[in-house]
Amino acid sequence: QVQLVESGGGLVTAGGTLTLSCVASGSILGYTMGWYRQAPGKQRDLVATIITGGNTSYADSTKGRFTISRDNAKKMVYLQMNNLRPEDTGIYYCNRAFWPLRPRPFNSWGQGTQVTVSA
C-alpha cells in the first residue's frame, strides 16, 4: 500500500502563491493522482488530477489558478497554487483519483498540509 506525505502548506494573504508537494512511498506509475481539499466543516473534494502521461484536469474553482504536475521517477506530485483566495483555505491531501475528476483514494491518507488564505 502506498503511503503519502504532503508538505508545503502555510499562511498566505489573498493573491499569494504556494506550492504543495507530495511524496509517495512506492511507485505512482499507472495511477492517476490528484489533490483533494477539505475546507473546515466540509467534505473532501478533488481540485486537480493528473494521469501518468501528464494530462491534467481541474475543478472549476481552481481552473486557471492551480497547476498540478508529477515526477514519476521521484514519486512526487505537486500543486502550484497562484492567486489564492480565502475560499481555498483547507487541508490539502494528495491521493489516487479517477480521470478526469473522480475520487479513488488508496486505503490510507497522509496527514495533509494546511493552507490558510487570509483576506
PDB file of C-alpha atoms in Angstrom, residues 8 10 18-19 27 48 58-60 65 67 81-82 90 93 103 108:
ATOM      1  CA  GLY A   8       4.340  22.967   1.617  1.00  0.00           C
ATOM      2  CA  GLY A  10       1.210  27.701   5.108  1.00  0.00           C
ATOM      3  CA  LEU A  18       2.043  28.355  -2.555  1.00  0.00           C
ATOM      4  CA  THR A  19       3.453  25.144  -3.965  1.00  0.00           C
ATOM      5  CA  SER A  27       5.686   3.848  -7.450  1.00  0.00           C
ATOM      6  CA  ALA A  48      -6.990  18.657  -9.663  1.00  0.00           C
ATOM      7  CA  TYR A  58      -9.191  20.824 -12.719  1.00  0.00           C
ATOM      8  CA  ALA A  59     -12.246  21.694 -10.720  1.00  0.00           C
ATOM      9  CA  ASP A  60     -13.948  24.855 -11.957  1.00  0.00           C
ATOM     10  CA  ARG A  65      -5.037  29.344 -10.940  1.00  0.00           C
ATOM     11  CA  THR A  67      -1.274  23.690 -11.758  1.00  0.00           C
ATOM     12  CA  MET A  81      -1.428  27.478  -6.410  1.00  0.00           C
ATOM     13  CA  ASN A  82      -1.498  31.048  -7.702  1.00  0.00           C
ATOM     14  CA  GLY A  90      -8.351  23.936   3.940  1.00  0.00           C
ATOM     15  CA  TYR A  93      -4.154  15.879   0.556  1.00  0.00           C
ATOM     16  CA  PRO A 103     -12.144  10.215  -6.145  1.00  0.00           C
ATOM     17  CA  SER A 108      -4.981   5.332   3.656  1.00  0.00           C
TER      18      SER A 108
END
